[in-house]
mmCIF file of C-alpha atoms in Angstrom:
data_model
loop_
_atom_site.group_PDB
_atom_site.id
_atom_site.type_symbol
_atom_site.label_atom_id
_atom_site.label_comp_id
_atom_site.label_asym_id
_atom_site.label_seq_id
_atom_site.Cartn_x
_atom_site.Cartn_y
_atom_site.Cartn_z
ATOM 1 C CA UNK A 11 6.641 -6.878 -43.559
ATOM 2 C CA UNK A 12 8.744 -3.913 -44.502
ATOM 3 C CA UNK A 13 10.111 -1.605 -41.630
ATOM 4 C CA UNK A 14 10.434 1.868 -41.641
ATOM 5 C CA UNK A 15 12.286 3.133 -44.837
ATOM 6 C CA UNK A 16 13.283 6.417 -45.282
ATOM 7 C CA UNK A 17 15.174 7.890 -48.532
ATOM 8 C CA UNK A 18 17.467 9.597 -49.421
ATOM 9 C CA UNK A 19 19.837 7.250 -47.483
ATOM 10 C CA UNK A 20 22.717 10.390 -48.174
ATOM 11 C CA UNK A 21 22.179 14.174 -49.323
ATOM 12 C CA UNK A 22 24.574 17.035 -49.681
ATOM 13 C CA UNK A 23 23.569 20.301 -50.067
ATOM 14 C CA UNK A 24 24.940 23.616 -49.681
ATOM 15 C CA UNK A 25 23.794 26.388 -46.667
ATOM 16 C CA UNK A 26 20.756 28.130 -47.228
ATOM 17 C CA UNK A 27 19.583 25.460 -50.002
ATOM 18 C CA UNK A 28 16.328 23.972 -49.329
ATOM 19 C CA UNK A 29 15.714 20.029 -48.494
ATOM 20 C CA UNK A 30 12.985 17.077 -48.289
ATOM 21 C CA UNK A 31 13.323 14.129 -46.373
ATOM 22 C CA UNK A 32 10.623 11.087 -46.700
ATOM 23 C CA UNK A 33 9.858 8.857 -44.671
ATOM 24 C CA UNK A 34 7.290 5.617 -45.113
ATOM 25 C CA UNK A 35 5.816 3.983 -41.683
ATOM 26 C CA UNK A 36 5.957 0.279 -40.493
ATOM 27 C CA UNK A 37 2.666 -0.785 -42.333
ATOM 28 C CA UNK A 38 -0.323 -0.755 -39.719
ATOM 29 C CA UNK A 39 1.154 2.698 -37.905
ATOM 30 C CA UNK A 40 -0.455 5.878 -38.231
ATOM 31 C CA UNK A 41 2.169 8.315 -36.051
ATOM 32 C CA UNK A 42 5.328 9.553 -37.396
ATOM 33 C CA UNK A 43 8.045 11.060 -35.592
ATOM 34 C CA UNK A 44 11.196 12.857 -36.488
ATOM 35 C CA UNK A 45 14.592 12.926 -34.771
ATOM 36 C CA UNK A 46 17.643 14.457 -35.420
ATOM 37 C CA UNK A 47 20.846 13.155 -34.823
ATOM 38 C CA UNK A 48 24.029 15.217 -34.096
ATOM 39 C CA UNK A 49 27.659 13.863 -35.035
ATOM 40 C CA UNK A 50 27.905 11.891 -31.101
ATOM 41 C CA UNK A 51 24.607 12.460 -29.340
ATOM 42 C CA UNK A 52 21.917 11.228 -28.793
ATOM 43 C CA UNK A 53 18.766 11.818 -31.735
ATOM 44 C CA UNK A 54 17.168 15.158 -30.164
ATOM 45 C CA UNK A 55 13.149 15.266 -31.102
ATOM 46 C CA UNK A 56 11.724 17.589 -34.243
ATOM 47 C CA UNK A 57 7.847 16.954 -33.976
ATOM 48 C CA UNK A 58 5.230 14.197 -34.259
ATOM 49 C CA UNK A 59 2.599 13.715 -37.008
ATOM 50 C CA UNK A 60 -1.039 11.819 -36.513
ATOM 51 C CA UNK A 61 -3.646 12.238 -38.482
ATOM 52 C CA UNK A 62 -2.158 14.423 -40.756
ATOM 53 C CA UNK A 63 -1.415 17.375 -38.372
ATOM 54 C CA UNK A 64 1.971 17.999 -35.790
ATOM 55 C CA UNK A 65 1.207 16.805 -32.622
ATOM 56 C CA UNK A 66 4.036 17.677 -30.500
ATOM 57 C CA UNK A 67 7.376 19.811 -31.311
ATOM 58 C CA UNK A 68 10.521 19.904 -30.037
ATOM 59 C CA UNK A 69 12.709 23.041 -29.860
ATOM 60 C CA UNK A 70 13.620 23.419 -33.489
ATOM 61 C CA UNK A 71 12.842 26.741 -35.834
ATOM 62 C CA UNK A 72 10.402 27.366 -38.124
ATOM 63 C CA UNK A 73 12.335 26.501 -40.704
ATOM 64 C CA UNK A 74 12.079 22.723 -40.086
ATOM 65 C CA UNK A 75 8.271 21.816 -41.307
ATOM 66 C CA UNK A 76 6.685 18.342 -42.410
ATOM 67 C CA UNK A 77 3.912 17.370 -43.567
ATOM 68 C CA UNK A 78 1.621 13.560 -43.212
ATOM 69 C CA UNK A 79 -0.385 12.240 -46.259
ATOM 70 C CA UNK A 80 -3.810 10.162 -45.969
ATOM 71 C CA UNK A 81 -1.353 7.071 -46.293
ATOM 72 C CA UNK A 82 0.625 7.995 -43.111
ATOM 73 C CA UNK A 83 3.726 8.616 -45.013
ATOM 74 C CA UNK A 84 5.496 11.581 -43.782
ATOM 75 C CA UNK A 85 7.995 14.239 -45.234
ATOM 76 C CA UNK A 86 10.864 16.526 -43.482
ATOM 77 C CA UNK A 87 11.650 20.396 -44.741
ATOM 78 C CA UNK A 88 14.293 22.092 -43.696
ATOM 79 C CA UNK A 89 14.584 25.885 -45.159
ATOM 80 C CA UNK A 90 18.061 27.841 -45.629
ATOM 81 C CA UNK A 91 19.939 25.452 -44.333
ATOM 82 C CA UNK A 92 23.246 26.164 -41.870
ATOM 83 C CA UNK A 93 26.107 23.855 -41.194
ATOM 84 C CA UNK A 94 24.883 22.617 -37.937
ATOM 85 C CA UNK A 95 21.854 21.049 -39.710
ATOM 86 C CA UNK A 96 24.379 17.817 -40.930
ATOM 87 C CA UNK A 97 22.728 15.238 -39.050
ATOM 88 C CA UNK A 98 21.137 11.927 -39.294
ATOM 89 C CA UNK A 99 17.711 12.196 -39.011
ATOM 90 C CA UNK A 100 15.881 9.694 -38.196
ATOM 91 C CA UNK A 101 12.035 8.480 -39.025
ATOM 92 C CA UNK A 102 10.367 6.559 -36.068
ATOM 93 C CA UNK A 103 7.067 5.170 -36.256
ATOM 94 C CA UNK A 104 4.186 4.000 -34.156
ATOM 95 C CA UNK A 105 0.330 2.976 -33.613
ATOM 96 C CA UNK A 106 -2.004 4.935 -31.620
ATOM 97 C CA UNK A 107 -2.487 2.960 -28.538
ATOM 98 C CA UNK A 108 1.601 1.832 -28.456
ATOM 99 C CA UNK A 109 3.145 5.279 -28.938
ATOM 100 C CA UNK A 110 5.693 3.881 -27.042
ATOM 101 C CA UNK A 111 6.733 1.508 -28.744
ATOM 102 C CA UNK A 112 8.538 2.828 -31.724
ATOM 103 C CA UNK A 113 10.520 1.884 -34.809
ATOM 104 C CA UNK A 114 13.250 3.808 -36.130
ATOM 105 C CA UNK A 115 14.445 3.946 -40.280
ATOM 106 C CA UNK A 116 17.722 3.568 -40.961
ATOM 107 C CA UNK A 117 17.820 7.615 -41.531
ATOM 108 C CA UNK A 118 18.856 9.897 -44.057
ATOM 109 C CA UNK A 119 22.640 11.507 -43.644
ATOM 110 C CA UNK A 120 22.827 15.189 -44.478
ATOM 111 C CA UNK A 121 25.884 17.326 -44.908
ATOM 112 C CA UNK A 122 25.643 20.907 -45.315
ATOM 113 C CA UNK A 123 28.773 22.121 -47.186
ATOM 114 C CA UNK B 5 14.544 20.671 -18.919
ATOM 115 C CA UNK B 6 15.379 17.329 -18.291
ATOM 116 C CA UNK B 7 19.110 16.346 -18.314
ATOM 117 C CA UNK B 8 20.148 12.413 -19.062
ATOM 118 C CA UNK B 9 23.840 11.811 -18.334
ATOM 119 C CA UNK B 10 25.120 8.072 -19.402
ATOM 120 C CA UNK B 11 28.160 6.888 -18.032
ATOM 121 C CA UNK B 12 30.234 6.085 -19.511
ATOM 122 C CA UNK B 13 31.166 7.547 -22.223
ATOM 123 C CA UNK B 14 33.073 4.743 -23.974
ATOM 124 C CA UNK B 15 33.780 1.479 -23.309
ATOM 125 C CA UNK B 16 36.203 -1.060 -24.960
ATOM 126 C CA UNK B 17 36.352 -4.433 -23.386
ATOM 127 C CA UNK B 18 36.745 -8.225 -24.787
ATOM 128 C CA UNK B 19 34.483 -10.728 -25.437
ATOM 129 C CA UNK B 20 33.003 -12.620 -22.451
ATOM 130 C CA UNK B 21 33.613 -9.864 -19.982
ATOM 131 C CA UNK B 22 30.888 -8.398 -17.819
ATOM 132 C CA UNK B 23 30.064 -4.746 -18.385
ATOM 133 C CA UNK B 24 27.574 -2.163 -16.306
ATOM 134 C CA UNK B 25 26.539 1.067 -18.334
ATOM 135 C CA UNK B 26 24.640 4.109 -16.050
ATOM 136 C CA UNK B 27 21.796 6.435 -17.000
ATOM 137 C CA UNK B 28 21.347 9.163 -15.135
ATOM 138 C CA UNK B 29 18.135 11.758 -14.925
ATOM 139 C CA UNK B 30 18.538 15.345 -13.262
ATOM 140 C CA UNK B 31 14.416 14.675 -12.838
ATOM 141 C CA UNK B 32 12.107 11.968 -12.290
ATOM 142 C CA UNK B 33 11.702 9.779 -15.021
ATOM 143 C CA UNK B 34 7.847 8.780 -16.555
ATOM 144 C CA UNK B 35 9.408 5.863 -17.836
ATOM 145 C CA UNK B 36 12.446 4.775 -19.213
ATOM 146 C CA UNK B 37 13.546 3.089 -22.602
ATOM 147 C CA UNK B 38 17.042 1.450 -23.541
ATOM 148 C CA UNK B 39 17.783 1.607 -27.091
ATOM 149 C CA UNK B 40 20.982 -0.204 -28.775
ATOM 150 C CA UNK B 41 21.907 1.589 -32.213
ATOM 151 C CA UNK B 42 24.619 0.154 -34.421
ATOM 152 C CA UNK B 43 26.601 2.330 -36.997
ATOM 153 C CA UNK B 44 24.289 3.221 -40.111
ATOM 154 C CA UNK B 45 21.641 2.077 -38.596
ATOM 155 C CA UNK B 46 17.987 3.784 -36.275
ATOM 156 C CA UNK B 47 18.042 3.132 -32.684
ATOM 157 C CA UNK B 48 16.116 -0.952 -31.801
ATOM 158 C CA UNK B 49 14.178 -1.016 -28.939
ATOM 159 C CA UNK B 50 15.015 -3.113 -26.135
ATOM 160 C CA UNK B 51 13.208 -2.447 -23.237
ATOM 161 C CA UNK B 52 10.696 -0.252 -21.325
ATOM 162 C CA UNK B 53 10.677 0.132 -17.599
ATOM 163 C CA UNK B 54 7.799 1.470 -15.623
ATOM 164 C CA UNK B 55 7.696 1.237 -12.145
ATOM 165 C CA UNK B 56 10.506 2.357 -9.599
ATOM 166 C CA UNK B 57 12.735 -0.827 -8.798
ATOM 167 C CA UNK B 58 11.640 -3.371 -11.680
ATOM 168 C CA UNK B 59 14.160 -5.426 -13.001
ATOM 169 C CA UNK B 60 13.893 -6.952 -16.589
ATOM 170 C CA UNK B 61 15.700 -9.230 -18.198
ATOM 171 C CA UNK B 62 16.338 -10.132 -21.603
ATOM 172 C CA UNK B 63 19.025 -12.778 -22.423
ATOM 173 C CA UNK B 64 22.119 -11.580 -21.363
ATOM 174 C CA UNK B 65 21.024 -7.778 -20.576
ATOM 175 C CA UNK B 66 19.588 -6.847 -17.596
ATOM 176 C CA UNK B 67 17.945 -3.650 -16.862
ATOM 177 C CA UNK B 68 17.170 -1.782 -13.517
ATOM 178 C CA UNK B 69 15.225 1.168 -12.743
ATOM 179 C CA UNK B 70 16.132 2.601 -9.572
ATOM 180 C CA UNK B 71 13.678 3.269 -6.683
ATOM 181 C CA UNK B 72 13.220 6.587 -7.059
ATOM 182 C CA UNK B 73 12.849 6.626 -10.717
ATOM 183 C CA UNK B 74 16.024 8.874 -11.279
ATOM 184 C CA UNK B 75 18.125 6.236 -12.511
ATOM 185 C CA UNK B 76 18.487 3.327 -14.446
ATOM 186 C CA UNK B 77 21.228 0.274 -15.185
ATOM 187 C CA UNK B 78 22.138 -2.350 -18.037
ATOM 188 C CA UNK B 79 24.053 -4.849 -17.322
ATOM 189 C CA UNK B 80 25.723 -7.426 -19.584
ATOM 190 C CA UNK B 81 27.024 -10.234 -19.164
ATOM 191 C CA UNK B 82 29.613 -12.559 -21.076
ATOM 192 C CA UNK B 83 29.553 -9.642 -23.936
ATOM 193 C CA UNK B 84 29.842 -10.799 -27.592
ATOM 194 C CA UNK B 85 30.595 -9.037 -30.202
ATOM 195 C CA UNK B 86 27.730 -8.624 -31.590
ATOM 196 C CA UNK B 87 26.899 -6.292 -28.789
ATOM 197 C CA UNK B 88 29.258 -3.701 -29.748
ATOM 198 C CA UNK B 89 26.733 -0.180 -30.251
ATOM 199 C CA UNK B 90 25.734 2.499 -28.760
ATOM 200 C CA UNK B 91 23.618 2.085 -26.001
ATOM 201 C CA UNK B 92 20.999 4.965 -25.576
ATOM 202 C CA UNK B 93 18.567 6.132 -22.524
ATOM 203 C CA UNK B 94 15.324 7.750 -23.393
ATOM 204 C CA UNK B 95 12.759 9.230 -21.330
ATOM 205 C CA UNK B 96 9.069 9.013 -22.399
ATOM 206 C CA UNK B 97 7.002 12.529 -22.087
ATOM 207 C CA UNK B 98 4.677 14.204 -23.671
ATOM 208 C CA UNK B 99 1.428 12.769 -22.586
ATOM 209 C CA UNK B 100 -0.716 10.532 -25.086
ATOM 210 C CA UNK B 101 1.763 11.735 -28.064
ATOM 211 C CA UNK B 102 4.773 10.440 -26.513
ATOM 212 C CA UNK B 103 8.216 12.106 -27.272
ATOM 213 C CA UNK B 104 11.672 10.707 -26.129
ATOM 214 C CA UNK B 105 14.532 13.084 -24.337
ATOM 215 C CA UNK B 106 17.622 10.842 -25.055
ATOM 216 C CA UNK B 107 21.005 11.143 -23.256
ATOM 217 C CA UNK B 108 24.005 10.979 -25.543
ATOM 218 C CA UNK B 109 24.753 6.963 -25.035
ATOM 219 C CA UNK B 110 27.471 4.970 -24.236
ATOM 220 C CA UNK B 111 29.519 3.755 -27.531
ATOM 221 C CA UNK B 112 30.230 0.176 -26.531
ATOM 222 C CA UNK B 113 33.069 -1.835 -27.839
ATOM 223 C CA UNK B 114 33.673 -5.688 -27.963
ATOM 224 C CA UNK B 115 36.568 -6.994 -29.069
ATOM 225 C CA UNK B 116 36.605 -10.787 -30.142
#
């Protein structure tokens, strides 16, 4: 039973490029959830996904957007892109009915150069 | 907006010792997870506390949630090193959809 896997695993990119981060659930959840991860804190919540539409947000800017497909997968924008976006973000997943029980991917590194 | 503080910061001890890391809430808690996250890896759950004063354990962690829901404890004891990670408190909002608020952990180090 595959986990959470999320790709790239690494990305570099320059400010104000453009970038997509995927993300594929633990099979049998429907909710996706993205975190982002600063260089020593704590991962700091972007939004939530179910049923195809963003359930909840976190205090992030327009220009981070995602998007859920009919097979729960899940993908990560982030527009013009600053310095402060190098993170690891992180995928988390869960079933409706045990929201709070989630499981993280390994994440996807990004430096903004 | 709700502030978690974990104390502390760092830790570096050697195998078999006993160890105590804090988590601290500026607000009431809903409820409270402990996550351990090890380097390249997502955050593993480890447990969920609900109710002011429970106490679970789980081999050699133990968790508390204090009474008034404002603060929470893990505990472990004889540490190995395959403990070493960062140790993370979240806080569960946001209704039905469930979000976590997590503090900024508490890198832990165990030396064989």
């Amino acid at each position: 039973d595959a986990g959470v896997t999320q790709s790239p695993t690494h990305l570099i990119k320059t400010r104000g490029q453009q970038v997509t981060l995927r993300c594929s659930p633990k099979s049998g959840h429907d909710t996706v959830s993205w975190y982002q991860q600063a260089l020593g804190q704590g991962p700091q919540f972007i939004f939530q996904y179910y049923e195809e539409e963003e359930r909840q947000r976190g205090n992030f800017p327009d220009r981070f957007s995602g998007h859920q497909f009919p097979n729960y997968s899940s993908e990560l924008n982030v527009n013009a892109l600053l310095l402060g976006d190098s993170a690891l973000y992180l995928c988390a997943s869960s079933q409706v009915g045990r929201r709070e029980k989630l499981f993280f991917g390994s994440g996807t590194q990004l430096s903004v150069l | 907006t709700q502030l978690l503080e974990q104390s502390p910061q760092f830790l570096s001890i050697q195998e078999g010792e006993n160890l105590t890391v804090y988590c601290n809430s500026s607000s009431v808690f809903s409820s409270l997870q402990w996550y351990r996250q090890e380097p390249g890896e997502g955050p593993v759950l480890l447990v969920t506390v609900v109710t002011g004063g429970e106490v679970k354990k789980l081999k050699r962690l133990t968790f508390q949630f204090g009474d008034a829901r404002k603060d929470s404890s893990l505990h472990i004891t004889a540490a190995q090193p395959g403990d070493t990670g960062l140790y993370l408190c979240a806080d569960i909002s946001g209704g039905s959809n469930y979000k976590l608020t997590f503090g900024k952990g508490t890198l832990l180090t165990v030396n064989p």
